[in-house]
PDB file of C-alpha atoms and ligand atoms in Angstrom:
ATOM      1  CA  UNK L  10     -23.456  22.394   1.914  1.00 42.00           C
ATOM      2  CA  UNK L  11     -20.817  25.337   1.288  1.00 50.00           C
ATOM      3  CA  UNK L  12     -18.748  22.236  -0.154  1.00 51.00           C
ATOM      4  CA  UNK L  13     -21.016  21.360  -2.921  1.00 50.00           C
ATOM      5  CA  UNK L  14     -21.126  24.791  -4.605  1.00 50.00           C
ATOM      6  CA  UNK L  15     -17.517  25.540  -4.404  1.00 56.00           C
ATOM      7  CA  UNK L  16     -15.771  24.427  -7.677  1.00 53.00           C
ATOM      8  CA  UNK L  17     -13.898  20.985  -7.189  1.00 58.00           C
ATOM      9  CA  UNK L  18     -10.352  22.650  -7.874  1.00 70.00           C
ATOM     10  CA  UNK L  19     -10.650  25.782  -5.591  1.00 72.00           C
ATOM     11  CA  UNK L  20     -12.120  22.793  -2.862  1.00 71.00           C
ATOM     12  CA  UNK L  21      -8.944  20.776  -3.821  1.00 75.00           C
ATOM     13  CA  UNK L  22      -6.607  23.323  -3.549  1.00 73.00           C
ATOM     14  CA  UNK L  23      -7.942  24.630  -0.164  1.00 75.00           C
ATOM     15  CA  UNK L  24      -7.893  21.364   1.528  1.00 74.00           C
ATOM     16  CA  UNK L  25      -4.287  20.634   0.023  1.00 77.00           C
ATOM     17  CA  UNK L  26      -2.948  23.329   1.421  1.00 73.00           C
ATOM     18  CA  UNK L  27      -4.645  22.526   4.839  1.00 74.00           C
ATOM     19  CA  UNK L  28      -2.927  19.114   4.452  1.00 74.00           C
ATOM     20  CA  UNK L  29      -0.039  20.119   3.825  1.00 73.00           C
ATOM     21  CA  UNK L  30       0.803  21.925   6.596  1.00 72.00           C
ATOM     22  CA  UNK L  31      -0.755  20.115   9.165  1.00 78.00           C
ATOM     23  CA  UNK L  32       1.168  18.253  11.937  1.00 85.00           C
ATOM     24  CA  UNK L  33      -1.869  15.408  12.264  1.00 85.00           C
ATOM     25  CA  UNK L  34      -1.255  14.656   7.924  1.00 88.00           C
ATOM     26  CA  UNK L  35       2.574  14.488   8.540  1.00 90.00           C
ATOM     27  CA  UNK L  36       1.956  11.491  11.408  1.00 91.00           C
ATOM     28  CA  UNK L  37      -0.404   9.971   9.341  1.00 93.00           C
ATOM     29  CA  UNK L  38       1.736   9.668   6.473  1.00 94.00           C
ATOM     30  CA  UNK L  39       4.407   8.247   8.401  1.00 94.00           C
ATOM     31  CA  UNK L  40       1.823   5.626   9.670  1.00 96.00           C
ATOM     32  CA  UNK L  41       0.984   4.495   5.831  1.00 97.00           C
ATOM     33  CA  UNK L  42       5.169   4.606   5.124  1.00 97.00           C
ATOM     34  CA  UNK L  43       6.219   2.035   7.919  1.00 97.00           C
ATOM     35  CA  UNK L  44       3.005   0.306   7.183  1.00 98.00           C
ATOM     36  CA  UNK L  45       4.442  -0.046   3.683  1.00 98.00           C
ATOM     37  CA  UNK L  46       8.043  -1.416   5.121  1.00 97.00           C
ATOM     38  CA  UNK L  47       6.147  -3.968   7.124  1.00 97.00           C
ATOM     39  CA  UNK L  48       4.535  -4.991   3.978  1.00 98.00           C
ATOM     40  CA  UNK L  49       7.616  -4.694   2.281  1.00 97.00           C
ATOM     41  CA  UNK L  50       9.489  -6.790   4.423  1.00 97.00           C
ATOM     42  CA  UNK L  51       7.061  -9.588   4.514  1.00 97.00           C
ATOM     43  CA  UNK L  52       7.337  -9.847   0.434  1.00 97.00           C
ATOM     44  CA  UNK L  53      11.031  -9.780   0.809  1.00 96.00           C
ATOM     45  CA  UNK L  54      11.270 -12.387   3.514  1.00 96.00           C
ATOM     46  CA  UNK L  55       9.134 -14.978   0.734  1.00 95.00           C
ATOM     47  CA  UNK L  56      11.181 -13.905  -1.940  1.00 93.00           C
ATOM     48  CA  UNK L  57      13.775 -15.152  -0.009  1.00 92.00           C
ATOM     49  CA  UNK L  58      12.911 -18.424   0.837  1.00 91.00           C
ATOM     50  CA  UNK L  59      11.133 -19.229  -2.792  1.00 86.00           C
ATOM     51  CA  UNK L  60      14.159 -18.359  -3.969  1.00 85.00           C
ATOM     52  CA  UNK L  61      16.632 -20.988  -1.658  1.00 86.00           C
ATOM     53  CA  UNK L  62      13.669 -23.687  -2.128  1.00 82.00           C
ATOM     54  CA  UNK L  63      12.809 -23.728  -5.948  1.00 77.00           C
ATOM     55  CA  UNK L  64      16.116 -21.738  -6.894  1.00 78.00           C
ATOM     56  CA  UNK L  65      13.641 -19.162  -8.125  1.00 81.00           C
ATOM     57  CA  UNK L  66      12.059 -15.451  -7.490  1.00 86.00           C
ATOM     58  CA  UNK L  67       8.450 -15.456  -7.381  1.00 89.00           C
ATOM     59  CA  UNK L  68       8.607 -11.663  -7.856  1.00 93.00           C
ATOM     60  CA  UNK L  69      11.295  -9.305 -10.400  1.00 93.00           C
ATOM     61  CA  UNK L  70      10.493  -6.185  -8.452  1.00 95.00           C
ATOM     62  CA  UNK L  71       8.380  -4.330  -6.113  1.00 97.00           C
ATOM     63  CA  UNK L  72       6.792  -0.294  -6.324  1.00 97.00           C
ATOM     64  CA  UNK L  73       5.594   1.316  -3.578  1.00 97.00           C
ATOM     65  CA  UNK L  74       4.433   5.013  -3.537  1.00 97.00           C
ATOM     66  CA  UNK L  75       2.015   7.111  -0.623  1.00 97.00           C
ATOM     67  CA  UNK L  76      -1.145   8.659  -2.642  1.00 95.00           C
ATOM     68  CA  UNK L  77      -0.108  12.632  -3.487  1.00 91.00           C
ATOM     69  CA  UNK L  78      -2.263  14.729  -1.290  1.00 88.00           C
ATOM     70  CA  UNK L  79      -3.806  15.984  -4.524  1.00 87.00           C
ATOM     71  CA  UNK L  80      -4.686  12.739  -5.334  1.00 90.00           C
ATOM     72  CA  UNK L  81      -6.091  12.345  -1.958  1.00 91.00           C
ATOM     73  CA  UNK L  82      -8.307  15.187  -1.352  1.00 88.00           C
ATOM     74  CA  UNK L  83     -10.022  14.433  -4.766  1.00 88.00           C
ATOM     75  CA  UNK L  84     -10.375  10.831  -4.182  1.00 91.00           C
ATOM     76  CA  UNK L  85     -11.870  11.864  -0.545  1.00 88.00           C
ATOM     77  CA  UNK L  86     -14.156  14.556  -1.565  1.00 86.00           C
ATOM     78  CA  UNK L  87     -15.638  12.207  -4.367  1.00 88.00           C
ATOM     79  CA  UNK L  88     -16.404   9.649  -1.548  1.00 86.00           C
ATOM     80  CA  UNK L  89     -17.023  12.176   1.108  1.00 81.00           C
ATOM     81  CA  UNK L  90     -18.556  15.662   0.009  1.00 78.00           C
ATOM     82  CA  UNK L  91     -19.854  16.611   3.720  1.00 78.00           C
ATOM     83  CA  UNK L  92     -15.666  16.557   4.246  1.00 76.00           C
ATOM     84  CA  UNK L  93     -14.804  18.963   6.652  1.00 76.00           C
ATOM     85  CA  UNK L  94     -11.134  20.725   6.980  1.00 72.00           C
ATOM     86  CA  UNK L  95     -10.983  19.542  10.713  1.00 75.00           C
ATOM     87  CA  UNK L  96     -11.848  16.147   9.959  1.00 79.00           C
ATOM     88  CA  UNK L  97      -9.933  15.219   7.266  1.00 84.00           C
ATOM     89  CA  UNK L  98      -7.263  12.817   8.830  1.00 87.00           C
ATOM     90  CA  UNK L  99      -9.944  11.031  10.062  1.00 89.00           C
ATOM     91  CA  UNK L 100     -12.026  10.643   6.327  1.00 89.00           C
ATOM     92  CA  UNK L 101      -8.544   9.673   4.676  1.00 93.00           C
ATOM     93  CA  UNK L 102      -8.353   6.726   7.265  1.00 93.00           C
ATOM     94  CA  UNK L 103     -12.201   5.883   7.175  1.00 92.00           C
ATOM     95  CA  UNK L 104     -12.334   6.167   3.700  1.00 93.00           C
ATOM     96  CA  UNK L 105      -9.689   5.466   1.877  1.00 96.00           C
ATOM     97  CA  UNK L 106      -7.675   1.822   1.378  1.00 97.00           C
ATOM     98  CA  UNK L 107      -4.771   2.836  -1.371  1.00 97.00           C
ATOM     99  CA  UNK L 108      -3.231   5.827   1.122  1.00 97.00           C
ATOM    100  CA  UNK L 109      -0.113   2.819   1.539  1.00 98.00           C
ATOM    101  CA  UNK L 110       0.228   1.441  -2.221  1.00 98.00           C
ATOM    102  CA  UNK L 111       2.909  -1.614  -2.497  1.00 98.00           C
ATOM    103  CA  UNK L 112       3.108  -2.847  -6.694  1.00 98.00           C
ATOM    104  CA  UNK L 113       4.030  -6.713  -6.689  1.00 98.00           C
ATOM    105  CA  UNK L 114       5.472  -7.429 -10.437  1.00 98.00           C
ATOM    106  CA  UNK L 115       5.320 -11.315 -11.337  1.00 96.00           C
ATOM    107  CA  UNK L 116       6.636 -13.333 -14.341  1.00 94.00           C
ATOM    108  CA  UNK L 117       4.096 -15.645 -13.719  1.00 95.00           C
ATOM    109  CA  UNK L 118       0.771 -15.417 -12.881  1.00 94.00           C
ATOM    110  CA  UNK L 119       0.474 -18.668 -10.617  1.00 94.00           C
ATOM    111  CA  UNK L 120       3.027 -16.637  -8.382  1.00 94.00           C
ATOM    112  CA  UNK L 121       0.792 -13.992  -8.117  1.00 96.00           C
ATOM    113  CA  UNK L 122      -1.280 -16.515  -6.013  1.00 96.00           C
ATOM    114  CA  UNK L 123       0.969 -18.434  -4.026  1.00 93.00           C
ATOM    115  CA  UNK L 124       2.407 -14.944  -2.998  1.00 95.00           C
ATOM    116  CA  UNK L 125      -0.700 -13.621  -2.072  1.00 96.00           C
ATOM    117  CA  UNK L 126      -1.739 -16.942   0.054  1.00 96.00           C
ATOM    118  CA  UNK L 127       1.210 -17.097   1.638  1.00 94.00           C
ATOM    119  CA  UNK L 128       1.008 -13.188   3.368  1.00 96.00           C
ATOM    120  CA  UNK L 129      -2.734 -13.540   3.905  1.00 96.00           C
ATOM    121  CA  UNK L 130      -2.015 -16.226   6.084  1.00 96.00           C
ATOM    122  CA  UNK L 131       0.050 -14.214   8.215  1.00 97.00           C
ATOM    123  CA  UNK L 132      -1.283 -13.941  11.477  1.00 96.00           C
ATOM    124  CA  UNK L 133      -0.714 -10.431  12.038  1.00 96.00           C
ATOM    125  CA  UNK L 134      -2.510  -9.380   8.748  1.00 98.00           C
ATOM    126  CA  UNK L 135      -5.961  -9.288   8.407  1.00 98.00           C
ATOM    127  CA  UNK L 136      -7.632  -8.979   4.673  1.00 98.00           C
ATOM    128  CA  UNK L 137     -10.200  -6.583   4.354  1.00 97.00           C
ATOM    129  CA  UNK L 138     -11.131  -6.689   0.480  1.00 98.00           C
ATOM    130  CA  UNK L 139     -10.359  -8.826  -2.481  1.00 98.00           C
ATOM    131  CA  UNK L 140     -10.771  -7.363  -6.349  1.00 98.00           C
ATOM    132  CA  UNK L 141      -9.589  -9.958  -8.332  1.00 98.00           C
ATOM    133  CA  UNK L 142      -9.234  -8.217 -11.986  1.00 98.00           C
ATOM    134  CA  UNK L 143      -7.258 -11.409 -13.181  1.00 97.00           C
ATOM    135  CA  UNK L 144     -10.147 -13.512 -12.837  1.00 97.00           C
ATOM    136  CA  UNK L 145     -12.891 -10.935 -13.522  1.00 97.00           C
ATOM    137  CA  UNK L 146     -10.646  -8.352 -15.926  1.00 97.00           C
ATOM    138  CA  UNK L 147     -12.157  -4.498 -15.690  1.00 97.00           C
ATOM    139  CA  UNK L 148     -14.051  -3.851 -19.245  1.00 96.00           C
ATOM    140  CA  UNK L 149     -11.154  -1.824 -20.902  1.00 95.00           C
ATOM    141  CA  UNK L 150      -8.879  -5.098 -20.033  1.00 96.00           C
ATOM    142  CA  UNK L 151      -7.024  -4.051 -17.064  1.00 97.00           C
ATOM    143  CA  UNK L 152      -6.450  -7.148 -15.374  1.00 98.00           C
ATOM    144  CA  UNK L 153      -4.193  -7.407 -11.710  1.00 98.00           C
ATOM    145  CA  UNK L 154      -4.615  -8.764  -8.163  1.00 98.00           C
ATOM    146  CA  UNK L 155      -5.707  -6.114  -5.414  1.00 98.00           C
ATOM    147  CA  UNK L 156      -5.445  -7.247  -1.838  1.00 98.00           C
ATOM    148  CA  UNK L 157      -6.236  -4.360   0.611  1.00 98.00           C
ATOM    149  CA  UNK L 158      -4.618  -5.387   4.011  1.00 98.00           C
ATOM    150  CA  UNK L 159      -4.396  -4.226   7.271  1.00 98.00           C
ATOM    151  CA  UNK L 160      -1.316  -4.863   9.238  1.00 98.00           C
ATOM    152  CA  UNK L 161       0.011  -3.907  12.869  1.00 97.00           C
ATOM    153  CA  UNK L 162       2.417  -0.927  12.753  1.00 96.00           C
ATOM    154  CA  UNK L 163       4.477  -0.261  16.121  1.00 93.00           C
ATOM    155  CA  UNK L 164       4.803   2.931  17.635  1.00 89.00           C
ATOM    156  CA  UNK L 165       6.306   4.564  20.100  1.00 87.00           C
ATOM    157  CA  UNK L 166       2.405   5.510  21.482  1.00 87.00           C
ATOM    158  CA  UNK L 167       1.573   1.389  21.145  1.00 91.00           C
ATOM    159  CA  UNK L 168       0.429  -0.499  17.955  1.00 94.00           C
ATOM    160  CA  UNK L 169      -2.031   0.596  15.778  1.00 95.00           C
ATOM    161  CA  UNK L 170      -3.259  -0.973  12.717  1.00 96.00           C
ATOM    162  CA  UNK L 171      -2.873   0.267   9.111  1.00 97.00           C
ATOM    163  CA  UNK L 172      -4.312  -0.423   6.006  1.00 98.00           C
ATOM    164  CA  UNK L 173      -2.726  -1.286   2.754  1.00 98.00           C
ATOM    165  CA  UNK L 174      -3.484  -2.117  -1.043  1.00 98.00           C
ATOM    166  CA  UNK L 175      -1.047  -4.259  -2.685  1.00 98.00           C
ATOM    167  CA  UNK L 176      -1.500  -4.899  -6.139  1.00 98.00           C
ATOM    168  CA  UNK L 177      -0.237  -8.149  -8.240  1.00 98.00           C
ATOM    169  CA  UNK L 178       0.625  -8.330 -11.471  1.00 98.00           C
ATOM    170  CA  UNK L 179       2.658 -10.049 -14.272  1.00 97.00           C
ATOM    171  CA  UNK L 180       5.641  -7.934 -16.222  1.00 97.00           C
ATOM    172  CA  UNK L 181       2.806  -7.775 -19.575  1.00 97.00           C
ATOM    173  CA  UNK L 182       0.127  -6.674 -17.143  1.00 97.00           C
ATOM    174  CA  UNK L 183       1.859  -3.692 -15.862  1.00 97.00           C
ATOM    175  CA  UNK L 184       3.387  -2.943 -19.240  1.00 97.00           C
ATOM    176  CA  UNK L 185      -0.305  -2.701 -19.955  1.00 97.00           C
ATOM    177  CA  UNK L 186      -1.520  -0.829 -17.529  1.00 97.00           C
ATOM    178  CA  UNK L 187       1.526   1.709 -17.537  1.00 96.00           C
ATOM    179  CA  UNK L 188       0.287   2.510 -21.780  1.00 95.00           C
ATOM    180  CA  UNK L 189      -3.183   2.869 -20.424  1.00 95.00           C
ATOM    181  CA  UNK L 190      -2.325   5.277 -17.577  1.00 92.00           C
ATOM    182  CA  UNK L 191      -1.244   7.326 -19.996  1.00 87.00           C
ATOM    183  CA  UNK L 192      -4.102   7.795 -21.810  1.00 84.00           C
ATOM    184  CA  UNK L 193      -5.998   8.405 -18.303  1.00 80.00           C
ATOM    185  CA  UNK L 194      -4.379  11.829 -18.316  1.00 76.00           C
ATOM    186  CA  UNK L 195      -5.053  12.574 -21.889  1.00 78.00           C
ATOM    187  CA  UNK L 196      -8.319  14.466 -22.434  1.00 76.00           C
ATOM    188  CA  UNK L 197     -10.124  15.251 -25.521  1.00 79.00           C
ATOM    189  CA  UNK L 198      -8.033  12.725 -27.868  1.00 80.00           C
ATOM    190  CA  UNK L 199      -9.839  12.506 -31.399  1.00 83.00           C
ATOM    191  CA  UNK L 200      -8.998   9.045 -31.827  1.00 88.00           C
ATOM    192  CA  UNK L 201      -9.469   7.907 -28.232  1.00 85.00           C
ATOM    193  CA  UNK L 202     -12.367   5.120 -29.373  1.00 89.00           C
ATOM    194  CA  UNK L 203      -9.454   3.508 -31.353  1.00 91.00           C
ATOM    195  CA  UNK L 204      -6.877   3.728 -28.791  1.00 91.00           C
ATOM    196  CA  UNK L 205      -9.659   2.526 -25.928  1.00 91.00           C
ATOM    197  CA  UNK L 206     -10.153  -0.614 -28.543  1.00 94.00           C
ATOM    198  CA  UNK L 207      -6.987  -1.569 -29.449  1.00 95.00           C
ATOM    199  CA  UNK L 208      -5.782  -1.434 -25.688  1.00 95.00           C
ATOM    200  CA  UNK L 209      -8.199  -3.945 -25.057  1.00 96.00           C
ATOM    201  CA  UNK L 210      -7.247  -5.947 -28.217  1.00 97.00           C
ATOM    202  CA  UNK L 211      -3.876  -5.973 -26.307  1.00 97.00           C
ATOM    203  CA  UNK L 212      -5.162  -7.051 -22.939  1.00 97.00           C
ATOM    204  CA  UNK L 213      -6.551  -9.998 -24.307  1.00 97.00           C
ATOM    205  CA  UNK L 214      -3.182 -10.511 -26.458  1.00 97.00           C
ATOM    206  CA  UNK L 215      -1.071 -10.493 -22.968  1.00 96.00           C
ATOM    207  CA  UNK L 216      -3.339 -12.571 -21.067  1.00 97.00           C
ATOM    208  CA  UNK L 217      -2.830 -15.243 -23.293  1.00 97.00           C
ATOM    209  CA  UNK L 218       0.790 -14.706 -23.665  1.00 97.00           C
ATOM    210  CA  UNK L 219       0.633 -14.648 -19.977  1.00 96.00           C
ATOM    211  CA  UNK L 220      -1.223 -18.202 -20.304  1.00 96.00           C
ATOM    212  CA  UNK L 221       0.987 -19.281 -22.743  1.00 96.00           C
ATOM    213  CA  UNK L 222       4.383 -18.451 -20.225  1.00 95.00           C
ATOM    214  CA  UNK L 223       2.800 -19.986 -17.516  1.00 94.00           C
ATOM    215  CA  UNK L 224       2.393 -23.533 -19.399  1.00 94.00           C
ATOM    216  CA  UNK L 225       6.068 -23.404 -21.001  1.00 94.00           C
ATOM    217  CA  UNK L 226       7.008 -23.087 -17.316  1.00 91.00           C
ATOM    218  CA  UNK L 227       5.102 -26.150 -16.004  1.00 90.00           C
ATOM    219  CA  UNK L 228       6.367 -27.977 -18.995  1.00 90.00           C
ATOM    220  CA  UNK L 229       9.636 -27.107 -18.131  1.00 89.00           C
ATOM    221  CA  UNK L 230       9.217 -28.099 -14.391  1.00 84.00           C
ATOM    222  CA  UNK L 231       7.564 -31.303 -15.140  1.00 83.00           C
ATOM    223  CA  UNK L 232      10.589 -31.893 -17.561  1.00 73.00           C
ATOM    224  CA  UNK L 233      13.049 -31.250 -14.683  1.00 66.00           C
ATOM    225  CA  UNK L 234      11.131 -33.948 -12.412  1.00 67.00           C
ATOM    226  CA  UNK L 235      11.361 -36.505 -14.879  1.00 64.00           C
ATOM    227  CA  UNK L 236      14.833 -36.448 -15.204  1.00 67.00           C
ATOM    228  CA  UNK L 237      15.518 -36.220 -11.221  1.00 62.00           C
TER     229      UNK L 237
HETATM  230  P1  LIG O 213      -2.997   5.621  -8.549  1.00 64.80           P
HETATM  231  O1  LIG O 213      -2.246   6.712  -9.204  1.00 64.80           O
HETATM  232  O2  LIG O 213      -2.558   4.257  -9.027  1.00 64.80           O
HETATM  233  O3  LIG O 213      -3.062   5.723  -7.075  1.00 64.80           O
HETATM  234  P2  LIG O 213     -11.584   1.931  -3.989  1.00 64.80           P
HETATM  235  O4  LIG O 213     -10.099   2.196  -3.705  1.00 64.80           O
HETATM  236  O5  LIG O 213     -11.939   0.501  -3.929  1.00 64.80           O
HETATM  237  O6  LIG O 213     -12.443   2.787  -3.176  1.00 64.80           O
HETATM  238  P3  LIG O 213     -11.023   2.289  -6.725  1.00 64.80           P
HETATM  239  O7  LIG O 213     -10.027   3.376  -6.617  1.00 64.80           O
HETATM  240  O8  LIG O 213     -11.927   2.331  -7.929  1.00 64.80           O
HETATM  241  O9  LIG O 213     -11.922   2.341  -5.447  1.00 64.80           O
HETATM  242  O10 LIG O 213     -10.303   0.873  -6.623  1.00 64.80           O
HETATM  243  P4  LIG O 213      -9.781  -0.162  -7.696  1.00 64.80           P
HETATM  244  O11 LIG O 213     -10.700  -0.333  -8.854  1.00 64.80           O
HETATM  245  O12 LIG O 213      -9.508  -1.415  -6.923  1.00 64.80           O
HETATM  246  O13 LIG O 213      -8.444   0.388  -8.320  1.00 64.80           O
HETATM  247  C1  LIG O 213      -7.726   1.468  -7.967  1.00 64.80           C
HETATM  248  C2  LIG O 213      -6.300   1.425  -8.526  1.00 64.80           C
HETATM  249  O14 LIG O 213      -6.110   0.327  -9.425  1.00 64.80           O
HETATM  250  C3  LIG O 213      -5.997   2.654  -9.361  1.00 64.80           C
HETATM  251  O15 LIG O 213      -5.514   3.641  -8.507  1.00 64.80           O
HETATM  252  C4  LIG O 213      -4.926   2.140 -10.328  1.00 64.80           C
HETATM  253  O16 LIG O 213      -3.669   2.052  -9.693  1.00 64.80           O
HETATM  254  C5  LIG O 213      -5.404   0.744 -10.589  1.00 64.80           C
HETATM  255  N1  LIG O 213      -6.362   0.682 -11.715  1.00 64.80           N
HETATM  256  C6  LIG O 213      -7.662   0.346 -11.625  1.00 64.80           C
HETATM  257  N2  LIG O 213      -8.247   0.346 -12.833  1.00 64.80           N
HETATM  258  C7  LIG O 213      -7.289   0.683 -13.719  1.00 64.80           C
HETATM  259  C8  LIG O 213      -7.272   0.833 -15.158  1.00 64.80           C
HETATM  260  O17 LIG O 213      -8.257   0.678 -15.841  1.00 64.80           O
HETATM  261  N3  LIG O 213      -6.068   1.181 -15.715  1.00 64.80           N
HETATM  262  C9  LIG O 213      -4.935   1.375 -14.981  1.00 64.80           C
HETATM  263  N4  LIG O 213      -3.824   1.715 -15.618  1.00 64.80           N
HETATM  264  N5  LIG O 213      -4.929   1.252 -13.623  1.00 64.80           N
HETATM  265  C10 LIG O 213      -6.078   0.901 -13.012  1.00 64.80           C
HETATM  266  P5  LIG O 213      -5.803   5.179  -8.736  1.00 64.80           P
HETATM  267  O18 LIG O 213      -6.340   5.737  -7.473  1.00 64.80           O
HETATM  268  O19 LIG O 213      -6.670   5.384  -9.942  1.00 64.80           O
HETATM  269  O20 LIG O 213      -4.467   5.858  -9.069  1.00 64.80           O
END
């Protein structure tokens, strides 16, 4: 109860702190960051042999970050408000899948799903939750793949799984979506109906691009077949 009528911030700021310091957060954490080099490695690994099979990259690069504790605590006491100082390693891993964040950034977007087939159907990783934004794009036009995973991490006290989000997107999509974060952290903009409108004029404007690229490329391939 004490939670709800404390202001947000001064809540934030005291369970930050809390965080911070705490021996419990700092194992977590390093749970999420070789959960992340697992995940990591996998991509890598079909980079790899895309790359010596169809002389090609399926992905140009690869982000990962761990979620700021800021960002954490508010995310957590949005989902959980009964949150309780003592119990907060445990919320983060009940409730929240995007601790581990690895960013996937395709040319194309049939790579997008041939990537994402090929690690779901790795034995040791189990999917826990599809959003498919590419097929169903968010109303303001955000559009990219989220997978959240969970995958075996080994430690020295036995294995233990983890969860992940990886998100997929082309090079236009996350051009997109970088502009559009932007104006997330910009509050009270006069114009900001405008903006909201003409970033979703855009969206539509790169998926078709994005369309567009794809079918030059299987053009391109189906040219290179003929002549073999
Ligand atoms: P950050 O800084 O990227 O970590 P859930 O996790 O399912 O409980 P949530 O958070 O609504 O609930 O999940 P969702 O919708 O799958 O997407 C969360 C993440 O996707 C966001 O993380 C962004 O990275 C990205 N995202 C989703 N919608 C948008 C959007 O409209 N614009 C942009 N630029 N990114 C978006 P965080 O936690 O917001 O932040």
């Amino acid at each position: 109860m004490e939670n709800k009528n404390m202001k947000l911030s001064e809540l934030s700021y005291k369970y930050i702190n809390l965080l911070e310091t705490g021996q419990k957060y700092m194992e977590l954490m390093n749970k999420y960051r070789c959960a992340i080099m697992e995940v990591e490695t996998k991509l890598n690994v079909l980079n790899a042999e895309f790359s010596m099979q169809y002389d090609r990259n399926p992905f140009e690069s690869i982000k990962s970050r761990l979620k700021s504790p800021v960002s954490i605590i508010e995310k957590l006491l949005r989902k959980d408000p009964d949150l309780m100082p003592e119990g907060m390693e445990e919320s983060i891993e009940k409730n929240l899948y995007d601790v581990a964040g690895i960013r996937v950034i395709c040319a194309f977007q049939e790579d997008i799903y041939s990537l994402a087939d090929l690690l779901i159907q790795q034995d040791d990783i189990r999917l826990i939750r599809t959003k498919d934004y590419i097929k169903n794009p968010k109303p303001n036009g955000y559009r990219s793949l989220h997978l959240i995973l969970e995958v075996p991490v080994f430690l020295k006290s036995g294995k233990t799984p983890v969860k992940v989000e990886v998100q997929f997107r082309t090079i236009a999509m996350d051009f997109w979506a970088s502009v559009d974060h932007k104006l997330r952290y910009k509050k009270n903009l006069p114009n900001e109906e405008e903006i909201v409108e003409k970033l979703r004029q855009c969206a539509n404007v790169i998926a078709g691009l994005d369309n567009e690229m794809q079918e030059i490329r299987s053009m391109i391939e189906t040219g290179d077949q003929r002549q073999d």
